[in-house]
Amino acid sequence: MKIRSKFTKEEPVRFISHLDLARTIERAVRRAQLPIAYSLGFNPRAKIAFGSALAVGVTSSAEYVDMELTSDIPVEDFIKVLNTHVPAGIEFTAAVEISPEVPTLMSVIDRASYVLTGDLEHSENLGPAVQNILDSEAIWVERSGKKGTRTLDIRPWIFALDVLSTDFEISGVSLLAQTGNHGNVRPEEVATHLPFDQGSLRIHRSGLFIARGAGLSSPLEVAHC
């Protein structure tokens, strides 16, 4: 059977890399003695596949992973036993059984939502800065890679940007942006255009989604289709 599950990466583990996160969860699966399937060949690997990678220092309440098992197990038991073996900061919160035909997480996830917070020297400047981004025809960023530095316009990939406030006090901004194989917005790139003290910037990924027409679906919802 295959199980798609949702989990958190909170404060205690915010500084581990995606690779270390994957290793941590794989070790938890082994300690829990879950019947995980392995690939064939000289170097068998556990059949565990994650969604969009999370940057170091970013927390999340909505990460996803697919696992293939060699025997059936009730989804509720899967969550319960796995949560007894993961470290503080990681918690599996939901899971569903999926068919082998369901597309991989990496191939379908194309939207991500974030909450950006930090120190604001002049909070009254946040709203105008957000509006300036939304009114911009282009927002150019430079990214370095194996093939050198390239310049990208990320404005077409920013779908929503809103000021957040609680009890009449501005607390940060929410961002909905493109992620995945067809384009990716790094929230810290958006934050450089906002009046945060960049040293105090905190980024939390609040959701990963699949765009379906004018709406968004979670990877768990799509798994039922």
Short mmCIF file of C-alpha atoms in Angstrom, two decimals:
data_model
loop_
_atom_site.label_atom_id
_atom_site.label_comp_id
_atom_site.label_asym_id
_atom_site.label_seq_id
_atom_site.Cartn_x
_atom_site.Cartn_y
_atom_site.Cartn_z
CA MET A 1 0.00 0.00 0.00
CA LYS A 2 0.99 3.65 -0.41
CA ILE A 3 0.34 6.30 2.20
CA ARG A 4 0.47 10.07 1.72
CA SER A 5 0.90 11.96 4.96
CA LYS A 6 1.13 15.52 6.21
CA PHE A 7 3.62 16.59 8.87
CA THR A 8 5.07 19.64 10.57
CA LYS A 9 8.59 21.01 10.83
CA GLU A 10 8.52 23.41 13.74
CA GLU A 11 10.96 25.41 15.85
CA PRO A 12 13.12 22.64 17.37
CA VAL A 13 14.15 21.38 13.91
CA ARG A 14 13.99 24.58 11.85
CA PHE A 15 17.74 24.60 11.18
CA ILE A 16 18.10 21.08 9.80
CA SER A 17 18.44 20.72 6.04
CA HIS A 18 15.98 18.95 3.78
CA LEU A 19 18.43 16.06 3.44
CA ASP A 20 18.76 15.73 7.21
CA LEU A 21 14.97 15.95 7.55
CA ALA A 22 14.58 13.09 5.08
CA ARG A 23 17.16 11.02 6.95
CA THR A 24 15.46 11.74 10.28
CA ILE A 25 12.09 10.55 9.00
CA GLU A 26 13.61 7.46 7.36
CA ARG A 27 15.30 6.55 10.65
CA ALA A 28 11.99 7.04 12.46
CA VAL A 29 10.30 4.68 9.99
CA ARG A 30 12.93 2.03 10.68
CA ARG A 31 12.74 2.46 14.46
CA ALA A 32 8.94 2.21 14.27
CA GLN A 33 9.42 -1.07 12.35
CA LEU A 34 6.99 0.05 9.69
CA PRO A 35 6.97 -2.31 6.67
CA ILE A 36 8.58 0.19 4.30
CA ALA A 37 9.29 -1.02 0.76
CA TYR A 38 12.75 -0.72 -0.77
CA SER A 39 13.93 -0.29 -4.33
CA LEU A 40 15.78 -3.09 -6.08
CA GLY A 41 19.40 -3.05 -7.09
CA PHE A 42 22.85 -2.82 -5.53
CA ASN A 43 21.94 0.09 -3.24
CA PRO A 44 18.29 -0.34 -2.15
CA ARG A 45 16.53 2.82 -0.97
CA ALA A 46 13.42 3.21 1.09
CA LYS A 47 10.46 4.19 -1.07
CA ILE A 48 9.88 7.56 0.59
CA ALA A 49 9.23 10.63 -1.58
CA PHE A 50 8.83 14.16 -0.26
CA GLY A 51 7.09 17.21 -1.65
CA SER A 52 8.72 20.59 -2.24
CA ALA A 53 11.94 20.93 -0.23
CA LEU A 54 11.95 23.39 2.68
CA ALA A 55 14.85 25.79 3.12
CA VAL A 56 16.99 25.74 6.25
CA GLY A 57 15.55 28.04 8.93
CA VAL A 58 11.99 27.90 7.57
CA THR A 59 9.30 26.26 9.70
CA SER A 60 6.20 24.60 8.32
CA SER A 61 2.82 23.24 9.33
CA ALA A 62 2.14 21.58 5.98
CA GLU A 63 4.82 19.26 4.60
CA TYR A 64 3.96 16.09 2.70
CA VAL A 65 5.56 12.71 2.09
CA ASP A 66 4.56 9.53 0.23
CA MET A 67 5.62 6.12 1.53
CA GLU A 68 5.20 2.71 -0.01
CA LEU A 69 4.69 -0.19 2.39
CA THR A 70 4.99 -3.93 1.79
CA SER A 71 1.86 -4.72 3.81
CA ASP A 72 -1.30 -2.91 4.83
CA ILE A 73 -1.56 -0.93 8.05
CA PRO A 74 -4.43 1.21 9.31
CA VAL A 75 -3.69 4.87 8.61
CA GLU A 76 -4.44 5.80 12.22
CA ASP A 77 -1.88 3.28 13.47
CA PHE A 78 0.66 4.55 10.93
CA ILE A 79 0.40 8.10 12.31
CA LYS A 80 0.41 7.00 15.94
CA VAL A 81 3.46 4.74 15.76
CA LEU A 82 5.47 7.16 13.60
CA ASN A 83 4.84 10.05 15.99
CA THR A 84 6.39 8.06 18.84
CA HIS A 85 9.71 7.91 16.98
CA VAL A 86 10.16 11.39 15.45
CA PRO A 87 11.97 14.17 17.37
CA ALA A 88 10.30 17.24 18.84
CA GLY A 89 9.27 19.66 16.12
CA ILE A 90 8.13 16.94 13.70
CA GLU A 91 4.58 15.67 14.00
CA PHE A 92 2.49 13.68 11.55
CA THR A 93 -0.99 15.22 11.57
CA ALA A 94 -2.91 13.46 8.78
CA ALA A 95 -2.58 10.63 6.28
CA VAL A 96 -4.55 8.86 3.56
CA GLU A 97 -4.03 5.71 1.53
CA ILE A 98 -3.35 6.46 -2.13
CA SER A 99 -3.38 4.33 -5.25
CA PRO A 100 -0.18 3.61 -7.21
CA GLU A 101 -1.57 5.76 -10.06
CA VAL A 102 -1.66 8.99 -8.03
CA PRO A 103 0.96 11.42 -9.43
CA THR A 104 4.01 12.11 -7.28
CA LEU A 105 4.03 15.08 -4.94
CA MET A 106 6.85 16.78 -6.80
CA SER A 107 4.99 16.55 -10.10
CA VAL A 108 1.76 18.16 -8.90
CA ILE A 109 2.49 20.63 -6.09
CA ASP A 110 2.68 24.10 -7.66
CA ARG A 111 1.53 26.57 -4.99
CA ALA A 112 2.91 27.43 -1.56
CA SER A 113 1.64 29.78 1.11
CA TYR A 114 3.86 31.49 3.66
CA VAL A 115 3.64 33.79 6.65
CA LEU A 116 6.49 36.31 6.94
CA THR A 117 7.11 38.07 10.24
CA GLY A 118 9.89 40.14 11.75
CA ASP A 119 10.77 43.43 13.39
CA LEU A 120 9.25 46.47 11.68
CA GLU A 121 10.88 49.80 12.49
CA HIS A 122 8.00 51.62 10.81
CA SER A 123 4.99 49.33 10.57
CA GLU A 124 3.01 51.96 8.66
CA ASN A 125 5.33 51.38 5.71
CA LEU A 126 4.39 47.71 5.33
CA GLY A 127 1.05 48.26 3.60
CA PRO A 128 2.46 50.62 0.95
CA ALA A 129 5.39 48.24 0.35
CA VAL A 130 2.99 45.34 -0.20
CA GLN A 131 0.92 47.42 -2.61
CA ASN A 132 4.06 48.47 -4.47
CA ILE A 133 4.91 44.80 -5.07
CA LEU A 134 1.40 44.06 -6.29
CA ASP A 135 1.48 47.08 -8.61
CA SER A 136 4.89 46.20 -10.06
CA GLU A 137 5.03 44.90 -13.61
CA ALA A 138 8.23 42.99 -12.86
CA ILE A 139 10.34 42.03 -9.84
CA TRP A 140 13.80 40.95 -10.90
CA VAL A 141 16.00 38.70 -8.77
CA GLU A 142 19.40 37.13 -9.33
CA ARG A 143 20.02 33.48 -8.60
CA SER A 144 23.31 31.65 -8.66
CA GLY A 145 23.59 28.04 -9.79
CA LYS A 146 25.89 25.53 -11.41
CA LYS A 147 25.50 27.33 -14.73
CA GLY A 148 26.28 30.74 -13.27
CA THR A 149 24.04 33.65 -12.30
CA ARG A 150 20.69 34.19 -13.98
CA THR A 151 18.10 36.94 -13.68
CA LEU A 152 14.43 36.05 -13.19
CA ASP A 153 11.20 38.01 -13.02
CA ILE A 154 9.25 36.51 -10.12
CA ARG A 155 6.27 38.90 -10.29
CA PRO A 156 4.12 36.53 -12.43
CA TRP A 157 4.57 33.87 -9.74
CA ILE A 158 3.27 36.02 -6.85
CA PHE A 159 -0.48 35.36 -6.65
CA ALA A 160 -1.39 37.02 -3.37
CA LEU A 161 0.31 39.21 -0.79
CA ASP A 162 -1.60 40.58 2.20
CA VAL A 163 -0.83 42.40 5.43
CA LEU A 164 -1.67 40.41 8.55
CA SER A 165 -2.80 42.09 11.74
CA THR A 166 -4.03 41.01 15.17
CA ASP A 167 -5.85 43.29 17.63
CA PHE A 168 -5.16 46.28 15.38
CA GLU A 169 -1.42 45.55 15.37
CA ILE A 170 0.40 44.58 12.18
CA SER A 171 2.01 41.17 12.60
CA GLY A 172 3.42 40.38 9.16
CA VAL A 173 2.35 39.36 5.67
CA SER A 174 0.88 36.29 4.00
CA LEU A 175 2.20 35.19 0.62
CA LEU A 176 0.81 32.78 -1.97
CA ALA A 177 3.33 31.97 -4.69
CA GLN A 178 4.43 29.53 -7.35
CA THR A 179 6.55 26.55 -6.37
CA GLY A 180 7.62 23.39 -8.15
CA ASN A 181 8.99 22.46 -11.54
CA HIS A 182 7.48 25.35 -13.50
CA GLY A 183 8.75 28.23 -11.38
CA ASN A 184 9.56 28.99 -7.79
CA VAL A 185 9.39 32.07 -5.57
CA ARG A 186 11.70 32.16 -2.58
CA PRO A 187 9.89 34.08 0.17
CA GLU A 188 13.09 35.77 1.27
CA GLU A 189 13.26 37.36 -2.20
CA VAL A 190 9.88 38.98 -1.58
CA ALA A 191 10.93 40.00 1.93
CA THR A 192 13.81 42.12 0.61
CA HIS A 193 11.15 44.47 -0.82
CA LEU A 194 9.39 44.77 2.55
CA PRO A 195 10.42 46.96 5.53
CA PHE A 196 11.40 44.08 7.80
CA ASP A 197 14.66 44.06 9.70
CA GLN A 198 16.03 41.27 7.51
CA GLY A 199 18.07 39.84 10.39
CA SER A 200 14.87 39.19 12.34
CA LEU A 201 12.89 37.77 9.42
CA ARG A 202 10.97 34.57 10.15
CA ILE A 203 9.37 32.46 7.43
CA HIS A 204 6.69 29.84 8.02
CA ARG A 205 5.24 27.70 5.24
CA SER A 206 1.55 27.40 6.01
CA GLY A 207 0.47 25.31 3.03
CA LEU A 208 1.33 23.40 -0.13
CA PHE A 209 -1.32 23.10 -2.83
CA ILE A 210 -2.24 21.98 -6.31
CA ALA A 211 -3.90 24.60 -8.51
CA ARG A 212 -7.12 23.31 -10.04
CA GLY A 213 -8.82 25.92 -12.17
CA ALA A 214 -9.49 28.95 -9.98
CA GLY A 215 -9.15 26.94 -6.77
CA LEU A 216 -6.51 25.18 -4.70
CA SER A 217 -6.54 21.61 -3.41
CA SER A 218 -4.32 20.03 -0.79
CA PRO A 219 -2.22 17.00 -1.75
CA LEU A 220 -4.38 14.90 0.58
CA GLU A 221 -7.56 15.91 -1.26
CA VAL A 222 -6.05 15.14 -4.64
CA ALA A 223 -4.97 11.74 -3.35
CA HIS A 224 -8.63 10.75 -3.15
CA CYS A 225 -9.30 11.62 -6.80
#
